[in-house]
């Protein structure tokens, strides 16, 4: 059942990807010559100035938007349409459906597939409940999004992204709307979940601390048109602890990323 | 630009259908006279002194009712917006008031004023006041508290706050409130005239309808609709201009 | 001095109003012709209960059909106009221009076309209520958070699933608000048109009794219409808040109560 990751296997391979938006006031070159390789089971964080094209890149990795040029391979096969079995997406705003309970939200993607797959309603329910437990929300399944805190909503959202068990998880600033403390806890939780499920994660953030804390590798993008200007390997041991944030190594890594971002005009 | 052309084409299509369908008896010309006949009748009607008089009466009713309803409704609206307690008491009531057909009070106005000019004005002002009240209170509430805070912290006087903060930031909303109130006001005058009256365009229209004078009836509708649309578009034009310098 | 709670104040005002309605004519402050006492109004209402309930049935029948036209047509047209960007750009400004025209001036056309029976009322009230339903449906569809659809796509929803599982439930609150308004306008439209030219219905009773200066019977009809509109509004409100608890409920503790009691609040489509 569970996807077995080999760290030397390539999960995502992007080659010479460029994108130009055609707007009413002319064209906007958003991404330029992006090439990257994400190893299977690795945690990759993308940082870069606002408007540099991070969300655009993620959309293309998810098959939600077509790129102007270049190719994206996911486990060797090209991505052109959303494929929830290969790639799960978690957005900044939890974007839960307010008319569904937490559990129904998690079950939503399964109910979409329902017709195509032989899986009973009970089995689907059981899977959704397992996910709810995984994100630590047992007992909150019947609650509606408006009855959940921001952090809880984001947990539900993560559960929804994981429920189809895709090997790759894309996250676009998932914790940006949360307060500092909740954010730290959520990052920690995410690492716990990730370590048990061996997913490949591509994670976008503006927080340098978060980037270093979470990542195996940090990709730094330049201002628009976005290019990848640096790759920084984070070799801190896992499991990561809050104490690591106070170490010199952690500070140096954070500084290096900051220097890179600051250089970009 | 292209969209404007498309809209004009749509209008032309409707008008052509209005002309051609009765002409070729696709619809009964007695029920829907061809556009050209209606327009000819319109030209004729606009020559008649009786029609001039009716237009004058209606215009006067609309204007006087509006002049009464706007200050009254605005004052009440500001009151329920500024006074928290009154707002909490009356705002829920207002929503019920909107779902009630105000026309049922027409008989009371007739009992008090008789079938007169004053009765039409009083009825129209009565219904319009509620509309003005609701939009005025919404307009006041739209002025963000932080605008006011900023203005106060710079030491602005009450008068300055009123002129520099309230009025400019409310301008588009005020215009919209006036526009919508006018639509309701016009409707109210029409209902009052059609219900019981001896003068005014509404009276003429009701009579034409009863006597199956369809050409006259449609001519009257064209005049009223054109006036209403022109008024509406003019105010909307100013609304749009105010919004652009606001943001 | 402490002011009474707003709800108490409202109830107090209602009681005062009813008392005044009884006392002002009784004490002779106003002649019974201008304002018949509440008790005499209720007395004739009871006395003529057959006439009034027959009239109410006619009115309700017209209102129901008008609502059917307005809601069915309004939702269909609103969905098309709201869903298709081209059509929206073309038509929405046209509709908001037409909105300025007092629709009541069309009523003589309807009586000429359909006669003085229920048909002309249904047609008039149906059109009168059509526009708000259509406009709010269009707005409901247009203002859906694009993230909702994006998320659905990322989860592999087909186009049909996006419509039935996301767009429809997401636009329900606005559509319901439009239906509430449309229903109120259908009642208003029927009553107005019955008052203008008709041979049956409660609005007709208002006009009939006014012309013969039978004030208690005018007020009896008026009272029925008041109750009808207020009752409709309360019902629509209650229905709406049950169907779309999630929409407005963020603040209301009542909603949370409903939810924890296991009331099925999610909208099954
Ligand atoms: N649909 C679109 N059409 C036209 N231009 C777009 C579109 N989406 C994004 N852009 C432009 O492309 C650029 C990159 O946008 P994108 O949202 O990918 O940036 P981002 O790095 O995610 O920014 P942020 O950090 O603020 O989230 C921006 O300049 C934006 O204005
Ligand atoms: Mg972004």
PDB file of C-alpha atoms and ligand atoms in Angstrom, chain A residues 21 23 28 30 48-57 65 172-173 206 224, ligand 1:
ATOM      1  CA  UNK A  21       1.847  35.228 -18.795  1.00  0.00           C
ATOM      2  CA  UNK A  23      -2.100  39.678 -19.775  1.00  0.00           C
ATOM      3  CA  UNK A  28       4.832  39.009 -18.048  1.00  0.00           C
ATOM      4  CA  UNK A  30       7.243  34.847 -14.794  1.00  0.00           C
ATOM      5  CA  UNK A  48      12.243  33.765  -3.117  1.00  0.00           C
ATOM      6  CA  UNK A  49      10.971  37.339  -3.175  1.00  0.00           C
ATOM      7  CA  UNK A  50       7.269  37.979  -3.499  1.00  0.00           C
ATOM      8  CA  UNK A  51       5.992  37.739  -7.069  1.00  0.00           C
ATOM      9  CA  UNK A  52       8.961  35.729  -8.323  1.00  0.00           C
ATOM     10  CA  UNK A  53       6.795  32.901  -9.590  1.00  0.00           C
ATOM     11  CA  UNK A  54       6.826  30.336  -6.776  1.00  0.00           C
ATOM     12  CA  UNK A  55       3.087  29.741  -6.886  1.00  0.00           C
ATOM     13  CA  UNK A  56       3.186  29.591 -10.668  1.00  0.00           C
ATOM     14  CA  UNK A  57       5.880  26.916 -10.544  1.00  0.00           C
ATOM     15  CA  UNK A  65      -1.476  25.300 -15.188  1.00  0.00           C
ATOM     16  CA  UNK A 172       2.221  26.625  -1.114  1.00  0.00           C
ATOM     17  CA  UNK A 173       2.889  28.665   2.019  1.00  0.00           C
ATOM     18  CA  UNK A 206       8.723  33.164   3.082  1.00  0.00           C
ATOM     19  CA  UNK A 224      10.853  38.073 -11.619  1.00  0.00           C
TER      20      UNK A 224
HETATM   21  N1  LIG D   1      -2.939  34.201 -13.986  1.00  0.00           N
HETATM   22  C1  LIG D   1      -1.981  35.131 -14.130  1.00  0.00           C
HETATM   23  N2  LIG D   1      -2.024  35.970 -15.203  1.00  0.00           N
HETATM   24  C2  LIG D   1      -1.083  36.910 -15.360  1.00  0.00           C
HETATM   25  N3  LIG D   1      -0.050  37.093 -14.533  1.00  0.00           N
HETATM   26  C3  LIG D   1       0.046  36.298 -13.453  1.00  0.00           C
HETATM   27  C4  LIG D   1      -0.912  35.273 -13.202  1.00  0.00           C
HETATM   28  N4  LIG D   1      -0.587  34.644 -12.051  1.00  0.00           N
HETATM   29  C5  LIG D   1       0.550  35.237 -11.623  1.00  0.00           C
HETATM   30  N5  LIG D   1       0.942  36.220 -12.453  1.00  0.00           N
HETATM   31  C6  LIG D   1       2.142  37.058 -12.318  1.00  0.00           C
HETATM   32  O1  LIG D   1       3.248  36.227 -12.314  1.00  0.00           O
HETATM   33  C7  LIG D   1       4.183  36.619 -11.325  1.00  0.00           C
HETATM   34  C8  LIG D   1       4.456  35.487 -10.378  1.00  0.00           C
HETATM   35  O2  LIG D   1       3.295  35.211  -9.620  1.00  0.00           O
HETATM   36  P1  LIG D   1       3.257  34.109  -8.476  1.00  0.00           P
HETATM   37  O3  LIG D   1       1.930  34.141  -7.846  1.00  0.00           O
HETATM   38  O4  LIG D   1       3.689  32.816  -9.053  1.00  0.00           O
HETATM   39  O5  LIG D   1       4.374  34.647  -7.466  1.00  0.00           O
HETATM   40  P2  LIG D   1       4.769  34.127  -6.025  1.00  0.00           P
HETATM   41  O6  LIG D   1       6.236  33.952  -6.047  1.00  0.00           O
HETATM   42  O7  LIG D   1       3.940  32.986  -5.632  1.00  0.00           O
HETATM   43  O8  LIG D   1       4.445  35.379  -5.129  1.00  0.00           O
HETATM   44  P3  LIG D   1       4.058  35.408  -3.570  1.00  0.00           P
HETATM   45  O9  LIG D   1       5.319  35.156  -2.833  1.00  0.00           O
HETATM   46  O10 LIG D   1       3.595  36.807  -3.351  1.00  0.00           O
HETATM   47  O11 LIG D   1       3.020  34.390  -3.352  1.00  0.00           O
HETATM   48  C9  LIG D   1       3.584  37.809 -10.639  1.00  0.00           C
HETATM   49  O12 LIG D   1       4.190  38.976 -11.147  1.00  0.00           O
HETATM   50  C10 LIG D   1       2.128  37.791 -10.996  1.00  0.00           C
HETATM   51  O13 LIG D   1       1.664  39.101 -11.139  1.00  0.00           O
END
